[in-house]
Amino acid sequence: MQEKTSRYELESTLLQVAGNYSWTWDLQARELFNRIPSLNGEGALHPAERIKLLSEEDWERLTNDAEFSALARDAHSNLPKPLQINDGTTVAYFSPEFGVSEMLPQYSGGLGVLAGDHLKAASDLRMPLLAVGLFYRDGFFRQALEDGQQRERYVTNNPRFLALTATPARVELQLADRQVTARVWRTNVGTTRLFLLDTDLDVNDEFGRRVSDRLYSGDREHRMRQELLMGVGGVRAIRQLGYEPAKFHLNEGHAGFLALELLAEEVAKGLTLDEAVTAIRTRIVFTTHTPVPAGIDRFAPDLMRKYLGVWADRYGVDLDELLKLGILPGGDDHFNMAAFCVRIAGRCNGVSRLHGEVSRAMFSEVPGGSEITSVTNGIHARTWVDPEMQMVFDDKLGPDWHLPAADAWNKVDEISDDEIRTVFASGRQRMISMANSQLGHETNLDPDILTIGFARRFATYKRADLLLADIERLTSLINDGDRPVQFVFAGKAHPADEPGKDLLRNIVRFAGDPASNGRFIFIPGYNMAVARAMYAGCDVWLNNPVRPREACGTSGEKSALNGGLNFSILDGWWDECFDGENGWAIPSSVADDPQQRDREEASLLYDILGDEIAPLFYGPGGIAPTADWLNKVRHNWRTLGPFVTASRMVKEYGERIYQVAAGS
Ligand SMILES: *Cc1c(COP(=O)(O)O)cnc(C)c1O
């Protein structure tokens, strides 16, 4: 009897801890779930699923483990309490993807991870924020390698195993001549609520069920349906659930159609379209994420007419007038979602200082475009800093080191060389084990060699293969007798991006070339877990995009907090954060010819790596990394620590962009 009761209690406690994604950063919860046996095969399973799969013997063991039970109780008592959020200061944050955890595969890259980090930091700051997106039944693809190429595989997600709870909301939406119904899932990310719309319902026909099938897949028309579901459907969902947000934050233009629902409400009151735009602007905030025109969502006029004709008819709006709101002056007749969002948002921002400048130029002809400001992206430190390093920070800097305005970082000199070396060595070992397990065989990675990391989406402007520009120079760095260098790569190419897949093939081919001596590897199956292990396991983080196409870039910020030194083109966040000492800059070439530019920048990259980085790491013999290297690591923490966090970013959004502080 006794044992049965305790098993019931333990199971209920564990499920409650698994039911709030605060376990992705709470150290006790992470430790707790690390002790729950995982099944082999499909990678790590969500704790909610693992708990449901435990055997009788597992329960027998766990219920008899007093330490485990105590840990479970502690993690449970740390669970964030839900915030009362309907007080007129609430922000509704809309995003097509959310990277909360690799176990909730509803993200493709940096945009989604940023959204996840935004929710987590809002939770840390107790900011009243709720988030809205889609639940993609098949998520984003999982990557495998086959014959040196990327293979894409989709796995169907079961919401019951992902800590999603059904809400009573049912959203009806007209998509051209079809009627679609969506349900709304809810989960908690600390004190913030995340709502995800899902059309995979029996009441829908096959067409309807497929609307929310996969992230970033299908043709333009499919994307249009998804964006209408997220925007229009999303507003209807939160209204049904009783929320009346003061602000709507569009994380990139994909959710811009939410304005249709808000405009309709104003037009129904008798306002003209122009007046309605003015009326909703104070409630809308838009963050633009790409300085690359080809990266912006655009819809052909025919498609717009097909999907928005009904809407315009219903509210007596002149469709042509609506379509004009999406025209980018100097562009074509397509409806440009970013131009539309700039027109309908009262506040717009880019995601780094440089990107703000580029965006003002890009939208200068759009009303409001010259007022675009910037809030530089940050990262959720408790999610991304390795737990061993976090424990050193907690001990030496105090537990608030990850919060804004922490002068904690001035105390980094109290962290000794030995402490840093110990955590680095452990991070390296764990990265090597992760690489071996992802690749399914032992790699030749050497734990004592200077290790350069590169992991991100394989979009062409990021130039994943720039290092391959001169194989001879690259191999001489790799095989240097005194100061060898090794490289670790990971990343996915979008399934439809053939040039991106070519880059990936080039990297994989060189990794298999004997000339690379096993010191240049590509890790397949890129996701947040692979990325985390790399930030904690690499000495240097390389980023070599074509300037100024990297709007911000956040992987370098994650590496920096883990003690990695950035080695990057002066683009995005690095353009404003590099101070001459906290890492290295790769100068940008002024050549007009792209090939010439790539050659020149690659050549500088080899120079700096061989002449400055490797000598500092190895020193004149003895222990690597040298004391001088570790001083640079501390300087990196001191200068970047207070700035690169998502808590600093979200605080800035609150003060400068949302401006919804209670009482205002
Ligand atoms: C941080 C992160 C990114 C963003 O990388 P960039 O530096 O912005 O290119 C992409 N994917 C994952 C999984 C990440 O964790």
XYZ file of C-alpha atoms and ligand atoms in Angstrom:
679
model
C 0.000 0.000 0.000
C 2.672 2.373 1.178
C 4.659 2.003 -2.029
C 1.649 2.412 -4.326
C 0.752 5.731 -2.780
C 4.268 7.050 -3.099
C 4.449 5.953 -6.705
C 1.221 7.795 -7.426
C 2.556 10.892 -5.697
C 5.909 10.719 -7.413
C 4.338 10.239 -10.821
C 2.013 13.171 -10.301
C 4.881 15.389 -9.095
C 7.055 14.416 -12.046
C 4.268 15.023 -14.559
C 3.629 18.461 -13.116
C 7.310 19.372 -13.424
C 7.344 18.006 -16.998
C 4.192 20.018 -17.743
C 5.954 23.374 -17.574
C 8.831 23.978 -19.974
C 10.712 25.677 -17.142
C 12.428 22.259 -16.906
C 14.444 23.326 -19.975
C 16.368 25.764 -17.771
C 15.700 24.933 -14.115
C 18.871 23.138 -13.006
C 17.115 20.903 -10.498
C 14.466 19.818 -12.972
C 17.154 19.109 -15.574
C 19.082 17.018 -13.094
C 15.861 15.244 -12.103
C 14.980 14.246 -15.654
C 18.559 13.245 -16.415
C 18.063 10.502 -13.863
C 14.985 9.077 -15.555
C 15.947 6.244 -17.885
C 15.598 7.056 -21.568
C 14.826 4.582 -24.297
C 17.410 4.119 -26.980
C 16.627 4.878 -30.568
C 14.733 8.005 -31.442
C 16.993 10.319 -29.467
C 15.936 11.741 -26.155
C 12.224 11.659 -25.441
C 10.201 14.371 -23.759
C 10.136 13.762 -19.997
C 6.332 13.585 -20.081
C 6.632 10.632 -22.458
C 9.502 9.020 -20.588
C 7.501 9.136 -17.350
C 4.596 7.383 -19.055
C 6.905 4.675 -20.407
C 8.555 3.788 -17.095
C 8.404 0.100 -16.192
C 7.368 -1.386 -12.850
C 11.038 -2.001 -12.043
C 11.897 1.620 -12.832
C 9.180 2.796 -10.458
C 10.336 0.368 -7.823
C 13.826 1.828 -8.025
C 12.763 5.485 -8.192
C 10.300 5.299 -5.319
C 13.000 3.749 -3.162
C 15.501 6.479 -4.049
C 15.095 9.102 -1.317
C 17.450 11.533 -3.047
C 15.414 11.347 -6.233
C 12.171 11.995 -4.385
C 13.711 14.989 -2.626
C 14.942 16.361 -5.953
C 11.459 15.902 -7.404
C 9.905 17.804 -4.509
C 12.456 20.630 -4.874
C 11.895 20.913 -8.616
C 8.161 20.942 -7.969
C 8.401 23.714 -5.415
C 10.446 25.777 -7.929
C 7.640 25.627 -10.508
C 6.750 29.176 -11.575
C 3.286 30.276 -10.512
C 1.010 31.406 -13.353
C 0.835 35.185 -13.707
C -2.452 37.045 -13.613
C -2.221 38.492 -17.092
C -5.463 40.097 -18.072
C -4.892 43.570 -16.726
C -4.529 45.648 -19.898
C -0.719 45.360 -19.929
C -0.613 41.985 -21.644
C 1.500 41.479 -24.747
C 0.479 38.821 -27.270
C 3.598 37.564 -29.051
C 2.960 35.944 -32.452
C 5.584 33.776 -34.128
C 5.490 31.073 -36.818
C 8.000 28.992 -34.842
C 8.962 28.474 -31.212
C 12.261 26.866 -30.226
C 11.559 26.060 -26.595
C 13.251 22.663 -26.557
C 14.548 20.106 -29.038
C 11.815 17.911 -27.627
C 9.103 20.273 -28.888
C 10.244 20.316 -32.538
C 8.313 23.395 -33.621
C 11.254 25.470 -34.870
C 13.626 25.579 -37.808
C 16.396 27.922 -36.666
C 17.355 31.212 -35.093
C 13.947 32.902 -35.431
C 12.237 30.143 -33.468
C 14.960 29.834 -30.858
C 14.786 33.590 -30.337
C 11.016 33.310 -29.804
C 11.519 30.550 -27.231
C 14.149 32.617 -25.442
C 11.839 35.665 -25.488
C 9.141 33.691 -23.625
C 11.630 32.350 -21.101
C 13.112 35.768 -20.347
C 9.606 37.280 -20.097
C 8.936 34.602 -17.502
C 12.112 35.463 -15.563
C 11.062 39.138 -15.577
C 7.421 38.309 -14.696
C 6.276 40.209 -17.754
C 2.636 39.552 -18.647
C 3.079 37.920 -22.031
C 1.265 35.178 -23.883
C 2.367 33.641 -27.144
C 0.526 32.400 -30.207
C 1.641 30.129 -33.034
C 0.742 26.929 -34.860
C 1.103 23.335 -33.765
C 2.698 21.573 -36.728
C 1.784 17.917 -36.433
C 4.933 16.855 -38.280
C 7.034 19.743 -36.968
C 10.208 20.501 -38.896
C 12.281 17.772 -40.498
C 14.903 15.691 -38.753
C 18.175 15.549 -40.578
C 20.169 12.474 -41.460
C 23.105 11.971 -43.820
C 22.952 9.527 -46.697
C 25.615 9.324 -49.380
C 27.026 12.623 -48.198
C 23.720 14.406 -48.583
C 21.035 15.676 -46.288
C 17.993 13.425 -45.951
C 14.802 14.797 -44.464
C 12.515 12.772 -42.303
C 9.303 13.913 -40.627
C 8.049 12.373 -37.419
C 4.452 12.809 -36.321
C 4.147 14.468 -32.935
C 1.681 13.355 -30.334
C 0.533 16.395 -28.305
C -0.204 14.172 -25.305
C 3.489 13.443 -24.955
C 4.572 17.069 -25.361
C 2.930 18.556 -22.275
C 0.250 20.234 -24.406
C -3.241 20.573 -22.938
C -6.378 21.082 -24.992
C -8.233 24.357 -24.397
C -11.967 24.687 -24.998
C -11.351 27.155 -27.851
C -12.537 26.216 -31.361
C -11.603 28.655 -34.127
C -13.531 28.798 -37.408
C -11.740 30.229 -40.402
C -12.663 30.694 -44.018
C -9.795 29.892 -46.413
C -10.985 30.942 -49.897
C -14.004 28.671 -50.498
C -13.187 26.246 -47.671
C -14.184 26.325 -44.049
C -11.605 25.097 -41.548
C -11.776 24.535 -37.796
C -8.773 24.683 -35.482
C -8.322 23.605 -31.918
C -5.953 25.389 -29.573
C -3.341 23.689 -27.422
C -1.815 25.323 -24.423
C 1.449 24.846 -22.612
C 3.413 26.813 -20.023
C 6.885 28.223 -20.442
C 7.572 29.389 -16.918
C 4.935 32.021 -16.216
C 4.149 32.609 -19.890
C 1.442 30.734 -21.759
C 1.984 29.397 -25.249
C -1.074 28.727 -27.453
C -0.726 26.656 -30.616
C -3.461 26.300 -33.260
C -3.919 22.922 -34.878
C -6.268 21.947 -37.731
C -5.668 18.195 -37.501
C -9.249 17.545 -36.387
C -11.864 15.020 -37.478
C -14.384 17.744 -38.310
C -12.028 18.932 -41.071
C -11.636 17.218 -44.398
C -8.213 16.128 -45.630
C -7.493 19.619 -46.995
C -8.350 21.265 -43.693
C -6.360 18.813 -41.605
C -3.253 19.545 -43.663
C -3.206 23.293 -43.095
C -0.984 23.009 -40.014
C 0.926 19.925 -41.177
C 4.548 21.110 -41.305
C 6.650 24.180 -40.628
C 7.901 26.052 -43.726
C 6.818 23.483 -46.257
C 4.641 23.508 -49.331
C 3.975 26.220 -51.898
C 3.096 29.886 -51.470
C -0.580 29.071 -51.225
C 0.008 26.675 -48.364
C 2.036 29.339 -46.582
C -0.778 31.812 -47.134
C -3.260 29.459 -45.466
C -0.921 28.888 -42.539
C -0.345 32.598 -42.079
C -4.075 33.329 -42.150
C -4.595 30.581 -39.582
C -1.891 31.980 -37.318
C -2.853 35.655 -37.697
C -6.640 35.758 -38.005
C -7.179 32.443 -36.198
C -4.703 33.399 -33.487
C -6.547 36.609 -32.584
C -9.866 34.750 -32.516
C -8.353 32.074 -30.284
C -7.074 34.421 -27.608
C -10.332 36.396 -27.668
C -12.264 33.173 -27.102
C -9.979 32.344 -24.229
C -10.800 35.698 -22.668
C -7.613 37.683 -23.291
C -7.594 41.311 -24.341
C -3.932 42.090 -25.074
C -2.734 45.684 -24.994
C -0.082 44.941 -27.650
C 0.370 42.465 -30.457
C 4.020 41.706 -31.204
C 4.775 40.287 -34.656
C 7.979 38.266 -34.540
C 8.713 38.665 -38.284
C 6.023 39.405 -40.885
C 4.490 35.919 -41.088
C 1.809 36.776 -38.530
C 0.929 40.095 -40.189
C -2.561 38.908 -41.146
C -3.592 39.284 -37.522
C -4.140 42.907 -38.544
C -7.056 41.773 -40.733
C -8.975 40.728 -37.663
C -8.187 43.970 -35.828
C -8.967 46.078 -38.918
C -12.286 44.266 -39.358
C -13.279 45.198 -35.816
C -12.589 48.871 -36.523
C -14.238 48.898 -39.943
C -17.315 47.293 -38.389
C -17.516 50.344 -36.107
C -17.814 52.534 -39.197
C -14.192 53.609 -39.766
C -12.655 53.786 -43.257
C -9.705 51.496 -43.967
C -7.245 54.370 -43.457
C -8.831 55.344 -40.178
C -8.841 51.718 -39.091
C -5.103 51.441 -39.797
C -4.477 54.501 -37.640
C -6.679 53.056 -34.912
C -4.866 49.714 -34.682
C -1.296 51.006 -35.048
C -0.876 51.852 -31.386
C -1.510 48.186 -30.568
C 0.937 46.632 -33.045
C 4.674 46.093 -32.739
C 6.704 44.602 -35.575
C 10.172 43.081 -35.440
C 11.802 42.583 -38.825
C 14.433 39.858 -39.071
C 15.878 39.886 -42.531
C 17.855 42.438 -44.482
C 17.693 40.126 -47.524
C 14.778 41.128 -49.822
C 14.461 37.542 -51.098
C 13.956 36.381 -47.510
C 10.743 38.384 -47.109
C 7.343 36.756 -47.408
C 5.590 37.959 -50.565
C 2.293 36.931 -52.105
C 1.177 37.370 -55.724
C -1.883 39.616 -56.255
C -3.950 36.646 -57.551
C -3.372 34.722 -54.382
C -4.256 37.748 -52.274
C -7.493 38.190 -54.219
C -8.388 34.538 -53.850
C -7.970 34.563 -50.063
C -8.818 38.130 -49.081
C -11.659 38.830 -51.528
C -14.244 37.343 -49.169
C -12.861 39.359 -46.287
C -12.973 42.635 -48.245
C -16.540 41.930 -49.421
C -17.749 41.099 -45.962
C -16.489 44.364 -44.456
C -17.134 46.535 -47.477
C -13.422 47.294 -47.897
C -11.980 48.078 -51.330
C -9.604 45.149 -51.907
C -7.252 47.231 -54.059
C -6.839 49.679 -51.226
C -5.936 46.847 -48.891
C -3.446 45.397 -51.379
C -1.703 48.783 -51.625
C -0.773 48.486 -47.967
C 1.598 45.666 -48.918
C 3.391 47.355 -51.789
C 7.095 48.033 -51.357
C 7.841 51.213 -53.353
C 10.334 50.457 -56.091
C 9.356 46.777 -55.922
C 6.781 44.799 -57.886
C 3.032 44.250 -57.448
C 3.426 41.492 -54.852
C 2.066 41.898 -51.359
C 5.165 42.274 -49.197
C 4.412 41.189 -45.626
C 7.226 43.260 -44.132
C 6.117 46.433 -45.939
C 2.558 45.725 -44.753
C 3.726 45.256 -41.173
C 5.749 48.491 -41.224
C 2.585 50.334 -42.317
C 0.305 48.827 -39.692
C 2.711 48.804 -36.718
C 3.156 51.772 -34.408
C 6.654 50.623 -33.526
C 9.089 48.665 -35.684
C 12.531 47.390 -34.922
C 15.431 45.492 -36.395
C 17.440 43.043 -34.306
C 20.875 44.715 -34.076
C 22.098 48.289 -34.471
C 23.470 47.618 -37.947
C 20.311 45.779 -38.976
C 18.252 48.759 -37.788
C 20.220 50.974 -40.183
C 19.836 48.533 -43.058
C 16.093 48.235 -42.378
C 15.556 52.002 -42.334
C 17.175 52.175 -45.765
C 15.228 49.187 -47.046
C 11.827 50.588 -45.990
C 12.629 54.308 -46.314
C 9.831 54.801 -48.845
C 7.232 53.090 -46.668
C 5.433 55.399 -44.215
C 6.985 54.747 -40.794
C 10.019 53.053 -42.362
C 12.479 55.792 -41.455
C 11.554 55.422 -37.768
C 12.534 51.764 -37.503
C 14.654 51.367 -34.401
C 16.553 48.338 -33.119
C 16.654 46.000 -30.150
C 19.625 43.665 -30.346
C 18.721 40.020 -29.833
C 19.864 38.196 -26.751
C 19.817 34.617 -25.526
C 18.268 32.902 -22.517
C 21.363 32.258 -20.438
C 19.944 29.552 -18.158
C 18.920 27.563 -21.237
C 22.179 27.927 -23.133
C 24.993 28.067 -20.612
C 26.293 24.652 -19.694
C 25.068 23.608 -16.204
C 28.640 23.110 -14.944
C 29.545 26.648 -15.993
C 26.295 27.945 -14.479
C 27.274 26.439 -11.152
C 30.614 28.253 -11.284
C 28.803 31.518 -12.144
C 26.241 30.990 -9.360
C 29.067 30.414 -6.927
C 31.408 33.210 -7.997
C 29.091 35.843 -9.481
C 25.913 35.198 -7.479
C 22.635 33.765 -8.777
C 21.497 36.926 -10.612
C 24.317 36.941 -13.171
C 21.839 36.251 -16.003
C 19.516 39.159 -15.163
C 19.737 42.673 -16.675
C 22.082 45.254 -15.203
C 23.887 42.605 -13.211
C 27.229 44.050 -12.129
C 27.932 40.433 -11.271
C 30.116 40.153 -14.361
C 32.693 42.480 -12.781
C 33.538 39.579 -10.491
C 34.770 37.234 -13.233
C 38.361 37.594 -12.006
C 37.326 35.457 -9.045
C 36.948 32.484 -11.387
C 40.319 30.754 -11.475
C 42.177 29.390 -14.504
C 41.795 25.882 -13.130
C 38.049 26.219 -12.694
C 37.634 27.401 -16.273
C 39.920 24.682 -17.659
C 38.024 21.990 -15.748
C 34.641 23.082 -17.114
C 36.051 23.482 -20.639
C 37.572 19.992 -20.566
C 34.309 18.491 -19.428
C 32.363 20.384 -22.096
C 34.785 19.161 -24.750
C 34.414 15.543 -23.653
C 30.642 15.775 -23.719
C 30.689 17.370 -27.167
C 32.896 14.566 -28.460
C 30.535 11.934 -27.021
C 27.601 13.749 -28.601
C 29.410 13.822 -31.969
C 30.253 10.117 -31.741
C 26.685 9.256 -30.912
C 25.190 11.420 -33.690
C 27.610 9.988 -36.248
C 27.250 6.431 -35.002
C 31.023 5.899 -34.832
C 34.091 7.125 -32.994
C 35.456 10.361 -34.421
C 39.100 11.378 -34.351
C 38.381 14.555 -32.431
C 41.180 15.314 -30.012
C 40.083 16.872 -26.701
C 43.325 18.876 -26.436
C 43.302 20.595 -29.817
C 42.089 24.147 -30.490
C 38.490 23.580 -31.605
C 36.505 25.871 -33.886
C 32.707 25.512 -34.063
C 30.251 26.476 -36.776
C 26.565 25.557 -36.491
C 23.574 27.307 -37.991
C 21.140 27.024 -40.891
C 22.937 26.426 -44.175
C 21.534 29.538 -45.846
C 23.877 30.584 -48.658
C 24.645 34.064 -47.276
C 26.109 32.407 -44.169
C 28.785 30.810 -46.395
C 29.302 27.595 -44.444
C 31.976 26.574 -46.946
C 34.049 29.765 -46.920
C 36.747 27.859 -45.028
C 37.107 25.545 -48.029
C 38.174 28.434 -50.285
C 41.830 27.371 -50.145
C 42.139 23.700 -49.165
C 45.915 23.892 -48.985
C 45.903 26.650 -46.391
C 43.114 24.932 -44.483
C 44.920 21.582 -44.325
C 48.137 23.208 -43.218
C 46.270 24.760 -40.257
C 44.650 21.426 -39.434
C 47.895 19.495 -39.611
C 50.226 22.033 -38.039
C 52.720 20.070 -35.970
C 52.789 22.461 -32.995
C 49.473 24.213 -33.157
C 46.856 22.041 -34.856
C 43.271 23.203 -35.283
C 40.100 21.102 -35.577
C 36.679 22.097 -36.900
C 33.203 20.960 -35.928
C 30.240 21.765 -38.197
C 26.506 21.220 -37.937
C 23.383 22.696 -39.506
C 20.387 22.062 -41.713
C 19.613 23.334 -45.183
C 15.971 24.133 -45.930
C 14.509 21.171 -47.892
C 13.873 23.359 -50.945
C 17.210 25.223 -50.815
C 19.392 23.428 -53.368
C 22.335 25.868 -53.132
C 22.222 25.474 -49.336
C 22.312 21.708 -49.747
C 25.331 22.088 -52.035
C 27.201 23.881 -49.247
C 26.351 21.025 -46.921
C 27.592 18.447 -49.453
C 30.888 20.332 -49.776
C 31.405 20.315 -46.028
C 30.560 16.613 -45.725
C 32.838 15.770 -48.653
C 35.830 17.525 -47.111
C 35.074 15.895 -43.740
C 35.448 12.541 -45.506
C 38.638 13.554 -47.328
C 41.820 12.002 -45.861
C 43.447 15.457 -46.114
C 41.211 16.639 -43.271
C 42.742 13.973 -41.067
C 39.560 13.430 -39.057
C 39.915 16.944 -37.683
C 37.073 18.421 -39.678
C 33.725 16.877 -38.944
C 30.099 17.424 -39.774
C 27.607 16.372 -37.088
C 24.212 15.364 -38.541
C 20.848 15.817 -36.848
C 21.305 19.466 -35.912
C 18.882 20.620 -33.213
C 18.981 22.597 -29.982
C 20.669 19.746 -28.098
C 23.466 19.385 -30.667
C 23.894 23.160 -30.604
C 24.080 23.263 -26.792
C 26.796 20.642 -26.676
C 28.792 22.545 -29.301
C 28.655 25.883 -27.451
C 30.070 24.189 -24.377
C 32.655 22.203 -26.336
C 34.280 24.717 -28.724
C 37.029 27.239 -27.951
C 36.196 29.535 -30.839
C 32.904 30.285 -32.567
C 33.176 31.102 -36.248
C 30.672 33.211 -38.162
C 31.411 34.394 -41.688
C 28.251 35.726 -43.348
C 28.213 38.217 -46.189
C 27.956 41.574 -44.420
C 25.334 43.012 -43.732
C 23.009 40.086 -44.364
C 23.155 38.579 -40.870
C 20.448 40.540 -39.095
C 21.814 39.615 -35.678
C 23.048 36.047 -35.265
C 22.662 34.614 -31.788
C 24.776 31.460 -31.775
C 27.897 33.559 -31.093
C 26.192 35.036 -28.026
C 25.534 31.524 -26.711
C 29.140 30.551 -27.296
C 30.397 33.753 -25.621
C 28.547 33.085 -22.365
C 29.921 29.549 -22.337
C 33.437 30.987 -22.580
C 33.924 30.576 -26.335
C 35.669 33.406 -28.167
C 33.962 34.814 -31.242
C 35.767 34.985 -34.548
C 33.398 36.720 -36.907
C 32.679 39.080 -39.741
C 31.614 42.437 -38.243
C 27.942 41.809 -38.894
C 24.790 41.702 -36.758
C 25.417 41.741 -32.997
C 29.200 41.411 -33.380
C 29.413 44.707 -35.272
C 28.295 46.536 -32.118
C 29.803 44.239 -29.473
C 33.359 43.602 -30.688
C 35.677 45.891 -28.680
C 39.005 44.857 -30.220
C 39.835 42.443 -27.371
C 36.828 40.207 -26.670
C 37.317 38.006 -29.718
C 38.434 38.560 -33.304
C 36.956 40.327 -36.310
C 37.272 39.131 -39.892
C 37.507 42.305 -41.988
C 35.009 42.546 -44.844
C 36.352 42.922 -48.349
C 35.269 45.856 -50.499
C 35.489 43.844 -53.730
C 32.378 44.012 -55.925
C 32.885 40.568 -57.407
C 31.468 37.975 -54.964
C 34.166 35.418 -55.761
C 36.924 37.934 -55.258
C 35.262 39.008 -51.978
C 35.063 35.420 -50.737
C 38.711 34.764 -51.629
C 39.900 37.886 -49.823
C 37.837 37.260 -46.701
C 38.875 33.587 -46.551
C 42.504 34.610 -46.841
C 42.172 36.992 -43.879
C 40.387 34.243 -41.969
C 43.360 31.853 -42.392
C 45.824 34.647 -41.506
C 44.125 35.504 -38.223
C 43.573 31.877 -37.289
C 47.197 30.920 -37.895
C 48.928 34.115 -36.737
C 46.829 35.207 -33.760
C 44.314 32.659 -32.534
C 46.380 29.447 -32.507
C 49.493 31.124 -30.971
C 47.411 32.637 -28.151
C 45.728 29.292 -27.424
C 48.918 27.206 -27.299
C 51.505 29.713 -26.105
C 55.160 28.748 -26.099
C 54.511 25.241 -24.770
C 52.839 23.841 -21.681
C 49.210 23.947 -20.761
C 46.610 24.934 -23.372
C 44.533 27.043 -23.275
C 47.126 29.473 -21.908
C 46.552 31.915 -19.064
C 46.505 34.729 -21.658
C 43.698 32.935 -23.478
C 41.724 32.595 -20.248
C 42.184 36.312 -19.538
C 40.614 36.980 -22.894
C 37.764 34.644 -21.967
C 37.184 36.663 -18.778
C 37.293 39.905 -20.741
C 34.724 38.393 -23.112
C 32.449 37.632 -20.134
C 32.956 41.038 -18.541
C 32.085 42.967 -21.713
C 29.435 40.700 -23.244
C 27.819 39.062 -20.198
C 25.589 41.996 -19.246
C 24.493 42.609 -22.846
C 23.893 39.357 -24.718
C 21.135 37.996 -22.476
C 17.483 37.717 -23.476
C 16.566 39.279 -20.138
C 18.318 42.507 -21.247
C 16.533 42.216 -24.599
C 13.045 41.637 -23.168
C 13.540 44.425 -20.627
C 14.358 46.746 -23.541
C 11.236 45.623 -25.409
C 9.218 46.406 -22.307
C 10.690 49.860 -21.799
C 11.174 51.095 -25.347
C 8.811 49.102 -27.557
C 5.786 47.751 -25.674
C 5.546 50.580 -23.133
C 2.629 49.003 -21.359
C 3.871 49.315 -17.783
C 0.946 49.158 -15.369
C -0.529 52.604 -14.854
C 0.638 54.043 -18.191
C 21.037 29.833 -31.763
C 20.551 28.914 -32.782
C 20.461 29.330 -34.120
C 20.856 30.727 -34.556
O 22.118 30.722 -35.147
P 22.711 32.017 -35.870
O 23.946 32.356 -35.198
O 21.696 33.100 -35.678
O 22.865 31.649 -37.277
C 19.993 28.430 -35.051
N 19.627 27.175 -34.707
C 19.702 26.742 -33.441
C 19.290 25.337 -33.106
C 20.161 27.591 -32.435
O 20.219 27.160 -31.173
